[in-house]
Short mmCIF file of C-alpha atoms and ligand atoms in Angstrom, two decimals:
data_model
loop_
_atom_site.label_atom_id
_atom_site.label_comp_id
_atom_site.label_asym_id
_atom_site.label_seq_id
_atom_site.Cartn_x
_atom_site.Cartn_y
_atom_site.Cartn_z
CA MET A 1 264.25 118.31 166.44
CA SER A 2 264.30 115.78 163.66
CA ILE A 3 266.93 115.78 161.00
CA VAL A 4 266.65 113.55 157.96
CA ALA A 5 269.22 110.79 157.63
CA SER A 6 272.40 112.31 156.31
CA PRO A 7 272.66 112.03 152.53
CA LEU A 8 276.36 112.65 153.01
CA ALA A 9 277.16 109.25 154.44
CA VAL A 10 279.12 108.49 151.28
CA ALA A 11 281.49 111.44 151.80
CA PRO A 12 285.01 110.16 151.23
CA ALA A 13 287.01 109.65 154.39
CA VAL A 14 289.95 111.97 154.91
CA ASN A 15 292.98 110.65 156.72
CA HIS A 16 293.43 112.75 159.83
CA SER A 17 295.64 110.50 161.85
CA ALA A 18 297.67 113.60 162.64
CA ILE A 19 297.17 117.30 162.02
CA LYS A 20 300.02 118.26 159.73
CA ARG A 21 302.10 121.40 159.87
CA GLY A 22 300.17 124.61 159.24
CA ALA A 23 299.92 126.45 155.95
CA PHE A 24 301.88 129.73 155.69
CA ASP A 25 302.19 132.33 152.99
CA ALA A 26 305.45 133.87 151.81
CA TYR A 27 305.03 136.70 154.35
CA GLY A 28 304.88 134.32 157.29
CA ARG A 29 301.14 134.66 157.85
CA GLN A 30 299.52 131.39 158.89
CA MET A 31 296.16 130.65 157.31
CA THR A 32 293.71 129.32 159.88
CA TYR A 33 290.38 130.72 158.73
CA LEU A 34 288.52 129.29 155.73
CA ARG A 35 285.47 131.12 154.41
CA ILE A 36 283.37 128.73 152.42
CA SER A 37 280.79 129.88 149.90
CA LEU A 38 278.11 127.19 149.82
CA THR A 39 276.32 128.68 146.82
CA ASP A 40 276.39 131.75 144.61
CA ARG A 41 272.60 131.99 144.79
CA CYS A 42 270.76 134.32 147.14
CA ASN A 43 267.18 135.10 148.06
CA PHE A 44 267.99 138.84 148.28
CA ARG A 45 269.49 141.20 145.70
CA CYS A 46 271.17 143.80 147.92
CA VAL A 47 272.01 147.02 146.10
CA TYR A 48 275.68 146.97 147.21
CA CYS A 49 276.15 143.29 146.36
CA MET A 50 274.45 142.54 143.06
CA PRO A 51 273.73 144.65 139.99
CA ALA A 52 270.07 145.47 139.33
CA ILE A 53 270.13 143.58 136.06
CA GLY A 54 272.40 141.07 134.40
CA MET A 55 273.22 138.94 137.46
CA LYS A 56 274.17 135.44 136.30
CA PHE A 57 274.37 132.37 138.49
CA GLN A 58 276.64 129.43 137.76
CA PRO A 59 275.15 126.21 136.44
CA ARG A 60 274.74 123.72 139.28
CA ASP A 61 277.17 121.22 137.77
CA GLU A 62 279.90 123.84 138.10
CA LEU A 63 279.43 124.00 141.88
CA LEU A 64 281.13 121.54 144.21
CA THR A 65 278.96 118.61 145.23
CA ASP A 66 278.59 117.89 148.95
CA GLU A 67 281.19 115.14 148.70
CA GLU A 68 283.69 117.33 146.85
CA LEU A 69 283.14 120.17 149.28
CA LEU A 70 283.69 117.96 152.31
CA ARG A 71 286.81 116.47 150.79
CA VAL A 72 288.38 119.92 150.33
CA VAL A 73 287.27 121.18 153.75
CA GLY A 74 288.68 118.05 155.37
CA MET A 75 292.02 118.64 153.70
CA CYS A 76 292.02 122.29 154.76
CA ALA A 77 291.31 121.23 158.34
CA GLY A 78 294.27 118.88 158.03
CA VAL A 79 296.64 121.74 157.17
CA GLY A 80 295.54 123.85 160.11
CA PHE A 81 292.33 125.69 159.26
CA ASN A 82 290.60 125.62 162.63
CA LYS A 83 287.91 128.21 161.93
CA LEU A 84 285.32 127.81 159.20
CA ARG A 85 282.73 130.33 158.10
CA LEU A 86 279.83 129.35 155.86
CA THR A 87 278.66 132.06 153.54
CA GLY A 88 277.52 132.62 149.99
CA GLY A 89 275.36 133.75 148.18
CA GLU A 90 272.98 132.81 150.93
CA PRO A 91 274.17 129.69 152.77
CA THR A 92 270.69 128.78 154.05
CA VAL A 93 269.49 128.09 150.49
CA ARG A 94 272.06 125.30 150.08
CA PRO A 95 270.42 121.88 150.37
CA HIS A 96 271.72 119.68 153.24
CA LEU A 97 273.10 122.68 155.15
CA VAL A 98 272.53 121.08 158.56
CA GLU A 99 274.21 117.84 157.50
CA LEU A 100 277.14 119.72 155.99
CA VAL A 101 277.68 121.54 159.28
CA ARG A 102 277.58 118.25 161.18
CA GLU A 103 280.11 116.62 158.87
CA MET A 104 282.47 119.61 158.89
CA LYS A 105 282.41 119.79 162.68
CA ARG A 106 283.65 116.20 162.81
CA PHE A 107 286.94 117.01 161.11
CA PRO A 108 289.75 116.97 163.68
CA GLY A 109 291.15 120.45 164.14
CA VAL A 110 287.93 122.33 163.42
CA ASP A 111 287.27 124.35 166.57
CA GLU A 112 284.59 126.72 165.36
CA ILE A 113 282.05 126.99 162.58
CA SER A 114 280.19 130.22 162.04
CA MET A 115 277.87 131.43 159.31
CA THR A 116 277.09 134.73 157.63
CA THR A 117 273.44 134.88 156.61
CA ASN A 118 270.66 137.28 155.79
CA ALA A 119 268.56 135.29 158.36
CA LEU A 120 265.46 135.19 156.16
CA LEU A 121 265.14 131.40 156.54
CA LEU A 122 266.87 131.11 159.88
CA SER A 123 263.91 130.86 162.23
CA ARG A 124 263.11 127.39 160.85
CA ILE A 125 266.59 125.93 161.21
CA ALA A 126 268.45 127.81 163.95
CA GLY A 127 267.97 125.01 166.51
CA ASP A 128 268.99 122.25 164.07
CA LEU A 129 272.10 124.19 163.08
CA LYS A 130 273.07 124.65 166.72
CA ASP A 131 272.56 120.94 167.39
CA ALA A 132 274.68 120.08 164.35
CA GLY A 133 277.60 122.11 165.72
CA LEU A 134 277.26 125.61 164.33
CA ASN A 135 278.74 127.95 166.93
CA ARG A 136 277.54 131.38 165.96
CA ILE A 137 276.20 133.64 163.24
CA ASN A 138 276.67 137.01 161.63
CA VAL A 139 273.50 138.52 160.24
CA SER A 140 273.44 141.16 157.54
CA LEU A 141 271.00 143.93 158.44
CA ASP A 142 271.35 147.38 156.95
CA THR A 143 268.24 149.17 158.16
CA LEU A 144 265.44 148.81 160.72
CA ASP A 145 262.90 150.46 158.42
CA PRO A 146 260.82 147.74 156.65
CA VAL A 147 260.25 149.89 153.54
CA LYS A 148 263.90 150.80 153.16
CA PHE A 149 264.80 147.19 153.88
CA ARG A 150 262.69 146.08 150.94
CA LEU A 151 264.42 148.65 148.74
CA MET A 152 267.95 147.83 149.85
CA THR A 153 267.49 144.07 149.52
CA ARG A 154 265.26 144.46 146.44
CA GLY A 155 262.32 142.62 147.97
CA GLY A 156 263.33 141.32 151.42
CA ARG A 157 261.05 141.15 154.48
CA LEU A 158 262.43 142.65 157.66
CA ASP A 159 259.92 140.89 159.96
CA LEU A 160 261.13 137.46 158.84
CA VAL A 161 264.77 138.46 159.21
CA TRP A 162 264.09 139.75 162.71
CA ALA A 163 262.37 136.45 163.60
CA GLY A 164 265.47 134.64 162.32
CA LEU A 165 267.72 136.79 164.48
CA GLU A 166 265.63 136.14 167.57
CA ALA A 167 265.56 132.39 166.85
CA ALA A 168 269.35 132.37 166.52
CA ASP A 169 269.73 134.23 169.80
CA ALA A 170 267.35 131.82 171.54
CA ALA A 171 269.18 128.80 170.07
CA GLY A 172 272.50 130.09 171.43
CA LEU A 173 274.18 130.89 168.11
CA THR A 174 276.05 133.58 169.98
CA PRO A 175 277.72 136.03 170.25
CA ILE A 176 275.64 137.47 167.43
CA LYS A 177 277.27 139.98 165.12
CA ILE A 178 275.30 142.17 162.75
CA ASN A 179 276.86 143.45 159.54
CA SER A 180 275.66 146.66 158.02
CA VAL A 181 277.12 148.14 154.84
CA VAL A 182 276.77 151.90 155.20
CA ILE A 183 275.88 153.61 151.96
CA LYS A 184 275.08 157.20 151.15
CA GLY A 185 271.49 157.89 150.21
CA HIS A 186 270.25 154.64 151.79
CA ASN A 187 271.13 154.05 155.42
CA GLU A 188 273.85 156.44 156.55
CA HIS A 189 271.33 158.33 158.72
CA GLU A 190 270.29 155.12 160.46
CA VAL A 191 273.59 154.05 161.96
CA GLY A 192 272.51 155.47 165.33
CA ASP A 193 269.35 153.33 165.40
CA LEU A 194 271.37 150.24 164.46
CA ALA A 195 274.07 150.96 167.04
CA ALA A 196 271.38 151.47 169.68
CA LEU A 197 270.51 147.75 169.34
CA THR A 198 273.66 147.09 171.38
CA ILE A 199 272.52 149.13 174.37
CA ASP A 200 270.52 146.31 175.94
CA ARG A 201 271.64 143.36 173.80
CA ASP A 202 274.96 141.56 173.91
CA TRP A 203 275.37 141.89 170.13
CA GLN A 204 278.14 143.40 168.06
CA MET A 205 276.91 145.87 165.47
CA ARG A 206 279.51 146.11 162.70
CA PHE A 207 279.57 148.89 160.13
CA LEU A 208 281.29 148.00 156.85
CA GLU A 209 282.68 150.24 154.15
CA ILE A 210 281.30 149.28 150.75
CA MET A 211 283.85 147.58 148.48
CA PRO A 212 283.89 148.02 144.68
CA MET A 213 283.11 144.41 143.86
CA GLU A 214 282.36 143.34 140.28
CA GLY A 215 278.99 144.76 139.23
CA VAL A 216 278.73 147.39 141.99
CA GLY A 217 281.77 149.56 141.28
CA ALA A 218 279.57 152.55 140.42
CA VAL A 219 277.52 152.12 143.63
CA HIS A 220 280.77 152.17 145.58
CA ASP A 221 281.99 155.33 143.83
CA GLU A 222 278.76 157.20 144.50
CA SER A 223 278.05 156.04 148.00
CA LEU A 224 281.10 155.11 150.07
CA VAL A 225 280.78 156.25 153.69
CA THR A 226 284.05 155.80 155.60
CA SER A 227 284.25 154.27 159.06
CA GLU A 228 285.51 157.60 160.35
CA GLU A 229 282.34 159.33 159.10
CA THR A 230 280.13 156.65 160.66
CA LYS A 231 282.00 156.82 163.98
CA ALA A 232 281.69 160.63 164.02
CA ARG A 233 277.96 160.30 163.46
CA LEU A 234 277.65 157.83 166.35
CA GLU A 235 279.74 160.00 168.67
CA ALA A 236 277.58 163.03 167.87
CA GLN A 237 274.60 160.99 169.10
CA PHE A 238 276.02 158.90 171.97
CA GLY A 239 279.16 160.76 173.08
CA PRO A 240 282.72 159.39 172.81
CA LEU A 241 282.84 155.65 172.14
CA GLN A 242 285.03 153.55 174.42
CA PRO A 243 287.74 151.43 172.73
CA ILE A 244 287.70 147.66 173.30
CA ASP A 245 290.69 145.38 172.67
CA SER A 246 290.15 142.95 169.81
CA SER A 247 292.30 140.29 168.19
CA PRO A 248 294.63 141.65 165.45
CA SER A 249 293.13 139.15 163.00
CA ASP A 250 289.63 140.53 163.65
CA PRO A 251 288.94 142.91 160.76
CA ALA A 252 286.74 145.02 163.04
CA ARG A 253 288.02 147.73 165.34
CA VAL A 254 285.70 147.52 168.31
CA TRP A 255 284.15 150.18 170.53
CA ARG A 256 281.34 150.48 173.04
CA ILE A 257 278.64 153.06 173.52
CA PRO A 258 279.08 154.13 177.16
CA GLY A 259 277.00 151.81 179.34
CA ALA A 260 275.94 149.50 176.49
CA ARG A 261 275.88 145.69 176.88
CA GLY A 262 277.08 145.03 173.35
CA THR A 263 279.74 146.58 171.14
CA VAL A 264 280.09 148.46 167.88
CA GLY A 265 282.70 147.47 165.25
CA PHE A 266 284.06 149.21 162.18
CA ILE A 267 285.37 147.25 159.20
CA SER A 268 287.36 149.54 156.96
CA PRO A 269 288.78 147.72 153.93
CA ILE A 270 288.97 150.99 151.99
CA SER A 271 290.18 153.55 154.54
CA ALA A 272 292.27 151.25 156.79
CA PRO A 273 292.98 147.84 155.21
CA PHE A 274 293.80 145.02 157.63
CA CYS A 275 295.88 142.91 155.22
CA ALA A 276 298.90 142.65 157.55
CA HIS A 277 297.02 140.34 159.88
CA CYS A 278 295.06 138.44 157.26
CA ASN A 279 294.72 134.77 158.19
CA ARG A 280 292.00 133.80 155.73
CA VAL A 281 291.40 132.36 152.31
CA ARG A 282 288.10 131.67 150.62
CA LEU A 283 286.67 128.63 148.92
CA ALA A 284 284.17 129.71 146.26
CA ALA A 285 281.16 127.50 145.58
CA ASP A 286 282.72 126.43 142.28
CA GLY A 287 285.79 125.05 144.01
CA LYS A 288 288.20 127.91 143.40
CA LEU A 289 290.43 128.71 146.34
CA ARG A 290 290.48 132.50 146.41
CA LEU A 291 293.64 133.81 147.98
CA CYS A 292 292.58 137.43 148.58
CA LEU A 293 289.02 138.76 148.58
CA LEU A 294 289.93 141.70 146.37
CA ARG A 295 292.43 140.14 143.95
CA ASN A 296 291.59 137.92 141.03
CA ASP A 297 294.00 135.11 141.96
CA GLU A 298 292.51 131.65 142.48
CA VAL A 299 293.50 127.98 142.55
CA ASP A 300 291.15 125.65 140.68
CA LEU A 301 290.57 122.74 143.04
CA ARG A 302 287.42 121.54 141.28
CA GLU A 303 289.33 120.57 138.19
CA MET A 304 291.76 118.55 140.28
CA LEU A 305 288.92 116.86 142.18
CA ARG A 306 287.19 115.91 138.95
CA ASN A 307 290.40 114.70 137.29
CA GLY A 308 291.09 112.13 139.95
CA ALA A 309 293.87 113.97 141.81
CA SER A 310 295.06 112.36 145.02
CA ASP A 311 294.71 114.00 148.43
CA ASP A 312 298.45 114.62 148.43
CA ASP A 313 298.30 116.42 145.07
CA ILE A 314 295.38 118.59 146.16
CA GLU A 315 297.01 119.41 149.48
CA ARG A 316 300.17 120.43 147.63
CA GLN A 317 298.13 122.80 145.45
CA ILE A 318 296.40 124.27 148.50
CA ARG A 319 299.79 124.90 150.14
CA ARG A 320 301.29 126.35 146.95
CA GLY A 321 298.32 128.69 146.55
CA ILE A 322 298.56 129.88 150.13
CA TRP A 323 302.31 130.46 149.72
CA ARG A 324 301.66 132.86 146.85
CA LYS A 325 298.79 134.67 148.62
CA PRO A 326 299.11 138.37 147.72
CA TRP A 327 300.24 140.69 150.46
CA GLY A 328 297.07 142.75 150.17
CA HIS A 329 294.60 144.33 147.85
CA GLY A 330 295.49 147.03 145.33
CA LEU A 331 292.52 149.35 145.60
CA ALA A 332 294.66 152.26 146.79
CA GLU A 333 296.73 151.93 143.58
CA GLY A 334 293.57 151.78 141.50
CA ASP A 335 293.75 148.00 140.90
CA ARG A 336 290.12 146.95 140.62
CA ASN A 337 290.62 143.70 138.80
CA ILE A 338 288.49 141.79 141.32
CA GLY A 339 286.82 139.59 138.74
CA ARG A 340 283.77 138.54 140.73
CA GLY A 341 280.92 139.91 142.80
CA MET A 342 280.77 139.38 146.56
CA SER A 343 277.98 136.82 146.27
CA GLN A 344 280.13 134.75 143.90
CA ILE A 345 283.18 134.76 146.16
CA GLY A 346 281.55 134.42 149.55
CA GLY A 347 281.80 137.66 151.51
N1 SAM B 401 273.82 136.21 152.11
C1 SAM B 401 274.61 136.30 153.28
C2 SAM B 401 274.42 137.62 153.96
O1 SAM B 401 273.62 138.43 153.47
O2 SAM B 401 275.00 137.83 155.02
C3 SAM B 401 276.08 136.00 153.09
C4 SAM B 401 276.75 136.51 151.88
S1 SAM B 401 276.98 138.25 151.81
C5 SAM B 401 277.79 138.40 150.26
C6 SAM B 401 278.26 138.43 153.01
C7 SAM B 401 278.54 139.84 153.48
O3 SAM B 401 279.07 140.58 152.42
C8 SAM B 401 277.34 140.58 153.98
O4 SAM B 401 277.54 140.98 155.31
C9 SAM B 401 277.24 141.77 153.06
O5 SAM B 401 276.80 142.89 153.75
C10 SAM B 401 278.67 141.92 152.59
N2 SAM B 401 278.80 142.60 151.30
C11 SAM B 401 278.22 142.29 150.13
N3 SAM B 401 278.60 143.14 149.17
C12 SAM B 401 279.44 144.02 149.73
C13 SAM B 401 280.19 145.14 149.26
N4 SAM B 401 280.11 145.53 147.99
N5 SAM B 401 280.97 145.79 150.14
C14 SAM B 401 281.06 145.41 151.43
N6 SAM B 401 280.39 144.36 151.94
C15 SAM B 401 279.59 143.68 151.10
#
């Protein structure tokens, strides 16, 4: 597999002579998981993610350059982020993706890099990504019906996504997890077909509750299906699911269809928030460190980077931001001041 010479050779070096003490919030939670949005752009327009009209993308000069991005990620690795997830928008549309993975994997302290993708472009690059150090992927897949798929993604092709999934499996980007947002009137009757993928594959099929992100609040209100409803539907088809232990910081509660190779997970930000064990912050493509997915509270690192701030100053801001990370989201109290869509934050 040939990879073009890295255009990132000029990335500024980060001093990692020693991993410093970890970054904790005021509630004692240590942040170890950085979700990095590589771009706000996407080659799909999923109905639960983007509004049908009026979607605006940020001008490119507002997004972090490769060098800026690597500088921030290197500093985050230095304060104890050992798990990185690349997301977006659609991460595979970011130029130099393979090289970015390779550079990020070189930072001391980074144990794992994963990626959330719609897999449309994955079949071409799965092997290169694996060689560069990507460990595993999550693929978003909401239906196995090609016509419905086109409707839900507003134009996507299921056959290409499936080829991407198979390429990722063959390249060893495993264990593969599949994310499916369950929404009334679209795919709630298909959860059985999706869960059945785990019977002879070692995949985890994860069902997500739709969140009322900016631009899709009305879709959420009309079409939320709770994890409990989805689980009941699966149990009516397959019999009682068997519980599986999972890490407290895993947002999914995990189960198995009796006799299946893979597992089924439920992610329930609306009906059963998992804020108590949150260990993550997000870096948006425009360089804002987002402290909670569902609260509009961010630290502007891009401005510091572009104003010549030192590594020490930026690290101090990262630590201060993490310290003031909100306990959890306020959806139950009706606080919907989220400020951005999922594709702009990096889901
Ligand atoms: N383009 C990539 C993809 O499709 O996986 C990565 C970005 S996408 C925003 C990341 C995840 O967010 C996907 O699994 C998607 O299903 C989920 N997502 C998007 N909007 C959502 C919403 N309103 N509620 C819950 N999950 C959502």
